[in-house]
PDB file of C-alpha atoms in Angstrom:
ATOM      1  CA  MET Y 106     -33.856  30.141  49.434  1.00 58.00           C
ATOM      2  CA  LEU Y 107     -34.381  30.675  45.711  1.00 55.00           C
ATOM      3  CA  SER Y 108     -37.609  32.179  44.523  1.00 63.00           C
ATOM      4  CA  ALA Y 109     -39.767  30.622  41.811  1.00 59.00           C
ATOM      5  CA  ASP Y 110     -38.560  33.182  39.277  1.00 64.00           C
ATOM      6  CA  GLN Y 111     -34.925  32.437  40.126  1.00 56.00           C
ATOM      7  CA  LEU Y 112     -35.515  28.702  39.741  1.00 57.00           C
ATOM      8  CA  ILE Y 113     -37.160  29.253  36.356  1.00 61.00           C
ATOM      9  CA  SER Y 114     -34.274  31.464  35.222  1.00 68.00           C
ATOM     10  CA  TYR Y 115     -31.720  28.898  36.405  1.00 63.00           C
ATOM     11  CA  ALA Y 116     -33.527  26.058  34.615  1.00 62.00           C
ATOM     12  CA  ALA Y 117     -33.781  28.089  31.413  1.00 63.00           C
ATOM     13  CA  ALA Y 118     -30.070  28.916  31.561  1.00 64.00           C
ATOM     14  CA  SER Y 119     -29.231  25.230  32.066  1.00 62.00           C
ATOM     15  CA  ILE Y 120     -31.372  24.255  29.089  1.00 61.00           C
ATOM     16  CA  ASP Y 121     -29.711  26.920  26.940  1.00 64.00           C
ATOM     17  CA  THR Y 122     -26.271  25.670  28.012  1.00 66.00           C
ATOM     18  CA  CYS Y 123     -27.154  22.057  27.154  1.00 66.00           C
ATOM     19  CA  ALA Y 124     -28.611  23.120  23.813  1.00 71.00           C
ATOM     20  CA  THR Y 125     -25.480  25.150  23.026  1.00 77.00           C
ATOM     21  CA  GLU Y 126     -23.188  22.242  23.924  1.00 78.00           C
ATOM     22  CA  GLU Y 127     -25.243  19.860  21.779  1.00 79.00           C
ATOM     23  CA  LEU Y 128     -25.135  22.310  18.883  1.00 83.00           C
ATOM     24  CA  GLN Y 129     -21.369  22.696  19.225  1.00 82.00           C
ATOM     25  CA  HIS Y 130     -20.959  18.916  19.353  1.00 80.00           C
ATOM     26  CA  ARG Y 131     -22.983  18.452  16.168  1.00 82.00           C
ATOM     27  CA  LEU Y 132     -21.088  21.274  14.476  1.00 84.00           C
ATOM     28  CA  SER Y 133     -17.747  19.675  15.341  1.00 81.00           C
ATOM     29  CA  LEU Y 134     -18.963  16.335  13.944  1.00 79.00           C
ATOM     30  CA  TYR Y 135     -20.069  18.076  10.769  1.00 79.00           C
ATOM     31  CA  GLN Y 136     -16.638  19.683  10.413  1.00 78.00           C
ATOM     32  CA  VAL Y 137     -14.944  16.310  10.885  1.00 75.00           C
ATOM     33  CA  PHE Y 138     -17.083  14.671   8.190  1.00 74.00           C
ATOM     34  CA  LEU Y 139     -16.604  17.669   5.896  1.00 77.00           C
ATOM     35  CA  LYS Y 140     -12.835  17.348   6.223  1.00 74.00           C
ATOM     36  CA  LEU Y 141     -13.107  13.602   5.703  1.00 72.00           C
ATOM     37  CA  TYR Y 142     -15.205  14.200   2.578  1.00 73.00           C
ATOM     38  CA  GLU Y 143     -12.715  16.697   1.170  1.00 72.00           C
ATOM     39  CA  GLN Y 144      -9.468  14.885   1.952  1.00 69.00           C
ATOM     40  CA  HIS Y 145     -10.364  11.199   2.323  1.00 65.00           C
ATOM     41  CA  ARG Y 146     -13.344  10.699   0.035  1.00 68.00           C
ATOM     42  CA  GLY Y 147     -12.466   7.089  -0.694  1.00 67.00           C
ATOM     43  CA  LEU Y 148     -12.331   6.177   2.994  1.00 68.00           C
ATOM     44  CA  LEU Y 149     -15.684   7.874   3.615  1.00 70.00           C
ATOM     45  CA  ASP Y 150     -17.210   5.963   0.689  1.00 71.00           C
ATOM     46  CA  GLU Y 151     -15.979   2.670   2.175  1.00 66.00           C
ATOM     47  CA  ILE Y 152     -17.486   3.561   5.566  1.00 68.00           C
ATOM     48  CA  LEU Y 153     -20.822   4.441   3.971  1.00 70.00           C
ATOM     49  CA  ASN Y 154     -20.786   1.249   1.905  1.00 66.00           C
ATOM     50  CA  LEU Y 155     -20.238  -0.800   5.058  1.00 61.00           C
ATOM     51  CA  GLU Y 156     -23.072   1.029   6.804  1.00 61.00           C
ATOM     52  CA  ASN Y 157     -25.462   0.562   3.879  1.00 63.00           C
ATOM     53  CA  SER Y 158     -24.612  -3.105   3.444  1.00 55.00           C
ATOM     54  CA  GLY Y 159     -25.266  -3.844   7.102  1.00 52.00           C
ATOM     55  CA  SER Y 160     -22.086  -5.901   7.214  1.00 48.00           C
ATOM     56  CA  LYS Y 161     -20.943  -6.994  10.654  1.00 52.00           C
ATOM     57  CA  SER Y 162     -17.396  -7.747   9.549  1.00 50.00           C
ATOM     58  CA  LEU Y 163     -14.726  -6.643   7.086  1.00 48.00           C
ATOM     59  CA  ALA Y 164     -14.881  -9.928   5.167  1.00 54.00           C
ATOM     60  CA  GLY Y 165     -15.914  -8.274   1.908  1.00 57.00           C
ATOM     61  CA  VAL Y 166     -13.692  -5.211   2.182  1.00 59.00           C
ATOM     62  CA  THR Y 167     -10.645  -5.003  -0.060  1.00 73.00           C
ATOM     63  CA  LEU Y 168      -7.881  -2.806   1.318  1.00 88.00           C
ATOM     64  CA  PRO Y 169      -6.282  -1.245  -1.783  1.00 94.00           C
ATOM     65  CA  TYR Y 170      -2.545  -0.730  -1.860  1.00 96.00           C
ATOM     66  CA  VAL Y 171       0.422  -0.076  -4.116  1.00 97.00           C
ATOM     67  CA  GLN Y 172       3.877  -1.312  -3.146  1.00 98.00           C
ATOM     68  CA  GLY Y 173       7.076  -0.107  -4.739  1.00 98.00           C
ATOM     69  CA  VAL Y 174       9.692  -2.868  -4.818  1.00 97.00           C
ATOM     70  CA  VAL Y 175      13.413  -2.385  -5.509  1.00 96.00           C
ATOM     71  CA  LEU Y 176      15.435  -5.593  -5.222  1.00 92.00           C
ATOM     72  CA  ASP Y 177      18.599  -6.681  -7.048  1.00 86.00           C
ATOM     73  CA  ASN Y 178      18.356  -3.786  -9.534  1.00 87.00           C
ATOM     74  CA  THR Y 179      14.816  -4.867 -10.409  1.00 94.00           C
ATOM     75  CA  VAL Y 180      12.052  -2.303  -9.964  1.00 97.00           C
ATOM     76  CA  HIS Y 181       8.329  -2.997 -10.081  1.00 98.00           C
ATOM     77  CA  LEU Y 182       5.017  -2.174  -8.457  1.00 98.00           C
ATOM     78  CA  THR Y 183       2.855  -4.709  -6.672  1.00 97.00           C
ATOM     79  CA  THR Y 184      -0.809  -3.746  -6.344  1.00 97.00           C
ATOM     80  CA  ASN Y 185      -4.341  -5.085  -5.979  1.00 95.00           C
ATOM     81  CA  LEU Y 186      -6.003  -2.147  -7.735  1.00 94.00           C
ATOM     82  CA  LEU Y 187      -6.562  -4.168 -10.911  1.00 93.00           C
ATOM     83  CA  GLN Y 188      -9.754  -6.224 -10.456  1.00 85.00           C
ATOM     84  CA  GLY Y 189      -8.843  -6.636  -6.785  1.00 81.00           C
ATOM     85  CA  LYS Y 190      -6.145  -9.204  -7.627  1.00 90.00           C
ATOM     86  CA  THR Y 191      -2.561  -8.736  -6.478  1.00 94.00           C
ATOM     87  CA  GLN Y 192      -0.216  -8.342  -9.458  1.00 96.00           C
ATOM     88  CA  MET Y 193       3.388  -7.336 -10.128  1.00 97.00           C
ATOM     89  CA  LEU Y 194       3.692  -4.587 -12.729  1.00 97.00           C
ATOM     90  CA  PHE Y 195       6.978  -4.128 -14.585  1.00 97.00           C
ATOM     91  CA  GLN Y 196       7.391  -1.001 -16.744  1.00 97.00           C
ATOM     92  CA  PRO Y 197      10.471  -0.399 -18.971  1.00 96.00           C
ATOM     93  CA  GLN Y 198      10.671   3.350 -18.269  1.00 97.00           C
ATOM     94  CA  GLN Y 199       9.718   2.792 -14.614  1.00 97.00           C
ATOM     95  CA  VAL Y 200       6.747   5.127 -14.993  1.00 98.00           C
ATOM     96  CA  TRP Y 201       3.273   3.868 -14.067  1.00 98.00           C
ATOM     97  CA  ILE Y 202       0.258   5.936 -15.154  1.00 98.00           C
ATOM     98  CA  LEU Y 203      -2.873   5.718 -12.987  1.00 98.00           C
ATOM     99  CA  GLY Y 204      -6.238   6.682 -14.452  1.00 96.00           C
ATOM    100  CA  ARG Y 205      -9.514   5.539 -16.013  1.00 95.00           C
ATOM    101  CA  ASP Y 206      -8.335   5.108 -19.602  1.00 95.00           C
ATOM    102  CA  PRO Y 207      -7.408   1.429 -20.130  1.00 94.00           C
ATOM    103  CA  HIS Y 208      -5.555   2.321 -23.345  1.00 95.00           C
ATOM    104  CA  LYS Y 209      -3.272   4.933 -21.772  1.00 94.00           C
ATOM    105  CA  ALA Y 210      -3.075   4.114 -18.070  1.00 96.00           C
ATOM    106  CA  SER Y 211      -0.738   1.409 -16.777  1.00 94.00           C
ATOM    107  CA  VAL Y 212      -3.039   1.001 -13.782  1.00 96.00           C
ATOM    108  CA  ALA Y 213      -6.569   1.538 -15.113  1.00 95.00           C
ATOM    109  CA  VAL Y 214      -9.271   1.817 -12.450  1.00 94.00           C
ATOM    110  CA  GLN Y 215     -12.901   2.679 -13.167  1.00 91.00           C
ATOM    111  CA  GLU Y 216     -13.596   5.383 -10.581  1.00 89.00           C
ATOM    112  CA  GLY Y 217     -15.959   8.242 -11.363  1.00 85.00           C
ATOM    113  CA  ARG Y 218     -13.752  11.040  -9.973  1.00 91.00           C
ATOM    114  CA  LEU Y 219     -10.568   9.638 -11.496  1.00 94.00           C
ATOM    115  CA  SER Y 220      -9.286  11.381 -14.635  1.00 95.00           C
ATOM    116  CA  ARG Y 221      -8.366   9.404 -17.745  1.00 95.00           C
ATOM    117  CA  CYS Y 222      -4.677   9.928 -16.979  1.00 97.00           C
ATOM    118  CA  HIS Y 223      -4.814  11.145 -13.403  1.00 98.00           C
ATOM    119  CA  ALA Y 224      -1.350  10.718 -11.900  1.00 98.00           C
ATOM    120  CA  ALA Y 225       1.947   8.908 -12.330  1.00 98.00           C
ATOM    121  CA  ILE Y 226       4.266   7.003 -10.043  1.00 98.00           C
ATOM    122  CA  HIS Y 227       7.828   7.064 -11.317  1.00 98.00           C
ATOM    123  CA  TYR Y 228      11.045   5.646  -9.936  1.00 98.00           C
ATOM    124  CA  ILE Y 229      14.336   7.551  -9.934  1.00 97.00           C
ATOM    125  CA  ALA Y 230      17.426   5.471  -9.218  1.00 94.00           C
ATOM    126  CA  ASP Y 231      18.988   6.038  -5.797  1.00 92.00           C
ATOM    127  CA  LYS Y 232      16.184   8.456  -4.895  1.00 96.00           C
ATOM    128  CA  GLY Y 233      12.944   6.511  -4.750  1.00 97.00           C
ATOM    129  CA  PHE Y 234       9.358   6.488  -5.983  1.00 98.00           C
ATOM    130  CA  PHE Y 235       7.654   9.792  -6.737  1.00 98.00           C
ATOM    131  CA  LEU Y 236       4.009  10.729  -7.255  1.00 98.00           C
ATOM    132  CA  ALA Y 237       3.102  13.403  -9.801  1.00 98.00           C
ATOM    133  CA  ASP Y 238      -0.331  14.757 -10.695  1.00 98.00           C
ATOM    134  CA  LEU Y 239      -0.997  14.901 -14.443  1.00 97.00           C
ATOM    135  CA  GLY Y 240      -3.313  17.909 -14.424  1.00 95.00           C
ATOM    136  CA  SER Y 241      -6.273  15.982 -13.040  1.00 96.00           C
ATOM    137  CA  ARG Y 242      -9.586  17.689 -12.321  1.00 94.00           C
ATOM    138  CA  ASN Y 243     -10.042  16.365  -8.772  1.00 94.00           C
ATOM    139  CA  GLY Y 244      -6.440  16.409  -7.652  1.00 95.00           C
ATOM    140  CA  SER Y 245      -3.920  14.040  -6.095  1.00 96.00           C
ATOM    141  CA  PHE Y 246      -3.272  13.948  -2.355  1.00 96.00           C
ATOM    142  CA  ILE Y 247      -0.647  12.441  -0.045  1.00 96.00           C
ATOM    143  CA  ASN Y 248      -1.734  12.169   3.592  1.00 95.00           C
ATOM    144  CA  GLY Y 249      -4.413  14.783   2.951  1.00 92.00           C
ATOM    145  CA  GLU Y 250      -2.037  17.302   1.332  1.00 94.00           C
ATOM    146  CA  ARG Y 251      -2.589  18.126  -2.312  1.00 95.00           C
ATOM    147  CA  VAL Y 252       0.307  17.340  -4.637  1.00 95.00           C
ATOM    148  CA  TRP Y 253       1.320  20.196  -6.917  1.00 93.00           C
ATOM    149  CA  ARG Y 254       4.708  18.862  -8.012  1.00 94.00           C
ATOM    150  CA  SER Y 255       6.520  15.534  -8.110  1.00 97.00           C
ATOM    151  CA  THR Y 256       6.684  14.336  -4.494  1.00 98.00           C
ATOM    152  CA  LEU Y 257       8.765  11.570  -2.932  1.00 98.00           C
ATOM    153  CA  LEU Y 258       6.678   8.715  -1.538  1.00 98.00           C
ATOM    154  CA  LYS Y 259       7.371   7.136   1.836  1.00 97.00           C
ATOM    155  CA  ASP Y 260       6.392   3.800   3.316  1.00 96.00           C
ATOM    156  CA  GLY Y 261       2.833   4.013   4.683  1.00 95.00           C
ATOM    157  CA  ASP Y 262       1.753   7.128   2.770  1.00 96.00           C
ATOM    158  CA  ARG Y 263      -2.010   7.413   2.232  1.00 96.00           C
ATOM    159  CA  ILE Y 264      -2.752   8.434  -1.351  1.00 96.00           C
ATOM    160  CA  ARG Y 265      -6.013   9.702  -2.808  1.00 95.00           C
ATOM    161  CA  LEU Y 266      -6.576  10.255  -6.517  1.00 95.00           C
ATOM    162  CA  GLY Y 267     -10.061  11.690  -6.974  1.00 92.00           C
ATOM    163  CA  SER Y 268     -12.210   9.151  -5.120  1.00 89.00           C
ATOM    164  CA  LEU Y 269      -9.596   6.368  -5.325  1.00 93.00           C
ATOM    165  CA  SER Y 270      -7.726   5.858  -2.053  1.00 93.00           C
ATOM    166  CA  PHE Y 271      -4.907   3.439  -1.323  1.00 95.00           C
ATOM    167  CA  VAL Y 272      -1.832   3.020   0.852  1.00 96.00           C
ATOM    168  CA  PHE Y 273       1.684   3.081  -0.564  1.00 98.00           C
ATOM    169  CA  PHE Y 274       4.261   0.648   0.784  1.00 97.00           C
ATOM    170  CA  LEU Y 275       7.970   0.582   0.029  1.00 97.00           C
ATOM    171  CA  CYS Y 276      10.185  -2.523  -0.074  1.00 96.00           C
ATOM    172  CA  GLN Y 277      13.919  -2.056  -0.625  1.00 92.00           C
ATOM    173  CA  THR Y 278      15.428  -4.834   1.479  1.00 92.00           C
ATOM    174  CA  ALA Y 279      15.193  -8.615   1.632  1.00 92.00           C
ATOM    175  CA  GLN Y 280      16.320 -11.222   4.141  1.00 92.00           C
ATOM    176  CA  THR Y 281      17.217 -14.871   3.800  1.00 93.00           C
ATOM    177  CA  LEU Y 282      16.073 -16.506   7.007  1.00 93.00           C
ATOM    178  CA  GLU Y 283      17.857 -19.292   8.839  1.00 94.00           C
ATOM    179  CA  PRO Y 284      16.638 -22.863   8.243  1.00 92.00           C
ATOM    180  CA  LEU Y 285      14.325 -24.306  10.861  1.00 90.00           C
ATOM    181  CA  SER Y 286      16.212 -26.027  13.649  1.00 91.00           C
ATOM    182  CA  PRO Y 287      15.869 -29.807  14.174  1.00 90.00           C
ATOM    183  CA  GLU Y 288      14.051 -29.055  17.423  1.00 90.00           C
ATOM    184  CA  MET Y 289      11.479 -26.935  15.611  1.00 90.00           C
ATOM    185  CA  LEU Y 290      11.072 -29.523  12.838  1.00 87.00           C
ATOM    186  CA  ALA Y 291      10.489 -32.151  15.520  1.00 87.00           C
ATOM    187  CA  HIS Y 292       7.799 -30.046  17.182  1.00 87.00           C
ATOM    188  CA  GLN Y 293       4.561 -32.042  17.096  1.00 81.00           C
ATOM    189  CA  GLU Y 294       2.376 -29.368  15.488  1.00 86.00           C
ATOM    190  CA  VAL Y 295       4.996 -28.387  12.897  1.00 84.00           C
ATOM    191  CA  LYS Y 296       5.761 -32.006  12.063  1.00 82.00           C
ATOM    192  CA  GLN Y 297       2.075 -32.819  11.670  1.00 83.00           C
ATOM    193  CA  PHE Y 298       1.568 -29.770   9.456  1.00 82.00           C
ATOM    194  CA  LEU Y 299       4.494 -30.620   7.173  1.00 80.00           C
ATOM    195  CA  THR Y 300       3.550 -34.298   7.027  1.00 78.00           C
ATOM    196  CA  HIS Y 301      -0.183 -34.130   6.373  1.00 72.00           C
ATOM    197  CA  LEU Y 302      -0.737 -30.883   4.465  1.00 62.00           C
ATOM    198  CA  PRO Y 303       0.319 -32.217   1.019  1.00 54.00           C
ATOM    199  CA  ALA Y 304      -2.006 -35.205   1.474  1.00 51.00           C
ATOM    200  CA  GLY Y 305      -5.043 -32.933   1.456  1.00 52.00           C
ATOM    201  CA  GLY Y 306      -5.303 -32.071   5.129  1.00 52.00           C
ATOM    202  CA  TYR Y 307      -6.063 -28.405   4.585  1.00 60.00           C
ATOM    203  CA  GLU Y 308      -9.051 -26.089   4.539  1.00 64.00           C
ATOM    204  CA  THR Y 309     -10.183 -23.839   1.709  1.00 64.00           C
ATOM    205  CA  ARG Y 310     -11.745 -20.423   2.234  1.00 63.00           C
ATOM    206  CA  GLN Y 311     -14.853 -19.050   0.588  1.00 62.00           C
ATOM    207  CA  GLU Y 312     -14.689 -15.977  -1.611  1.00 60.00           C
ATOM    208  CA  ALA Y 313     -16.160 -12.851  -0.018  1.00 54.00           C
ATOM    209  CA  GLY Y 314     -19.929 -12.829  -0.321  1.00 52.00           C
ATOM    210  CA  GLN Y 315     -20.213 -16.573  -0.957  1.00 58.00           C
ATOM    211  CA  GLU Y 316     -21.940 -18.904   1.443  1.00 55.00           C
ATOM    212  CA  SER Y 317     -20.680 -22.419   1.931  1.00 52.00           C
ATOM    213  CA  GLN Y 318     -23.131 -25.142   0.971  1.00 55.00           C
ATOM    214  CA  PRO Y 319     -23.188 -27.960   3.542  1.00 53.00           C
ATOM    215  CA  SER Y 320     -23.101 -31.521   2.319  1.00 49.00           C
ATOM    216  CA  ARG Y 321     -26.121 -33.780   2.753  1.00 47.00           C
ATOM    217  CA  ASP Y 322     -24.563 -35.435   5.816  1.00 50.00           C
ATOM    218  CA  ASP Y 323     -23.725 -32.052   7.335  1.00 49.00           C
ATOM    219  CA  SER Y 324     -27.305 -30.870   6.805  1.00 45.00           C
ATOM    220  CA  VAL Y 325     -28.675 -33.914   8.603  1.00 44.00           C
ATOM    221  CA  SER Y 326     -26.227 -33.454  11.462  1.00 45.00           C
ATOM    222  CA  VAL Y 327     -27.103 -29.785  11.867  1.00 44.00           C
ATOM    223  CA  SER Y 328     -30.842 -30.535  11.829  1.00 44.00           C
ATOM    224  CA  VAL Y 329     -30.595 -33.263  14.461  1.00 42.00           C
ATOM    225  CA  ASN Y 330     -28.400 -31.232  16.773  1.00 47.00           C
ATOM    226  CA  SER Y 331     -30.617 -28.183  16.367  1.00 43.00           C
ATOM    227  CA  LEU Y 332     -33.654 -30.208  17.447  1.00 41.00           C
ATOM    228  CA  GLN Y 333     -31.780 -31.501  20.439  1.00 47.00           C
ATOM    229  CA  GLY Y 334     -30.883 -27.920  21.332  1.00 44.00           C
ATOM    230  CA  THR Y 335     -27.372 -28.889  22.338  1.00 41.00           C
ATOM    231  CA  PHE Y 336     -25.576 -26.205  20.351  1.00 39.00           C
ATOM    232  CA  THR Y 337     -25.921 -23.839  17.403  1.00 39.00           C
ATOM    233  CA  PHE Y 338     -23.784 -23.755  14.302  1.00 38.00           C
ATOM    234  CA  MET Y 339     -22.600 -20.379  13.063  1.00 41.00           C
ATOM    235  CA  HIS Y 340     -20.866 -19.798   9.732  1.00 41.00           C
ATOM    236  CA  LEU Y 341     -18.424 -16.940   9.407  1.00 42.00           C
ATOM    237  CA  ASP Y 342     -17.325 -16.006   5.906  1.00 45.00           C
ATOM    238  CA  ALA Y 343     -13.573 -16.137   5.630  1.00 42.00           C
ATOM    239  CA  ASP Y 344     -11.550 -12.977   4.972  1.00 44.00           C
ATOM    240  CA  SER Y 345     -10.378 -12.654   1.345  1.00 41.00           C
ATOM    241  CA  GLN Y 346      -8.661 -10.161  -0.832  1.00 39.00           C
TER     242      GLN Y 346
END
């Protein structure tokens, strides 16, 4: 049977072990967030913005991207970095400058850690799209690795320029799909969709952050049903770019 002193020593050792494990757990979390801060600052900023806004969904989150497109000897970039609107960007020399300076940068984005002319994406025929840092202060990174020389981009690469983060996609092929079969065109849901959609049978979505305003009849209906306690209406903002 253990003595009182042995029990006290055992309890103290257990407490020390738990405290050490908790300390190690917190230290590992700190190291994870430190690495995230250093290599994926933009992603961390988005997470913090979501936390601070108290948002319960990703309705107001824009997922930035740049897509390199090469089709029929035509080369361009498609991106939503400019005012959050998707655009196709054609450039005669096939060199796109990314930075803060709207007079010098092809893709001008107002980010505090982005240099005036931060980096360039350039296309080389039969080789692909390359990312090059233009001597920026805060560096350019591909999948967490800093770019020191012109580097070939691959589909799905995660790029960070200062605090600006986006995903690079690559499109080099296109398909012409087969026409819909008579059986599919005769399908009730498809037929109804094709028949009634042009006549106005469609729904519009609210911009992120906007709340729909119910009509007078809708307001009356909601009030009556709420008093009856039969059901509750919930409005979910639609997802938007």
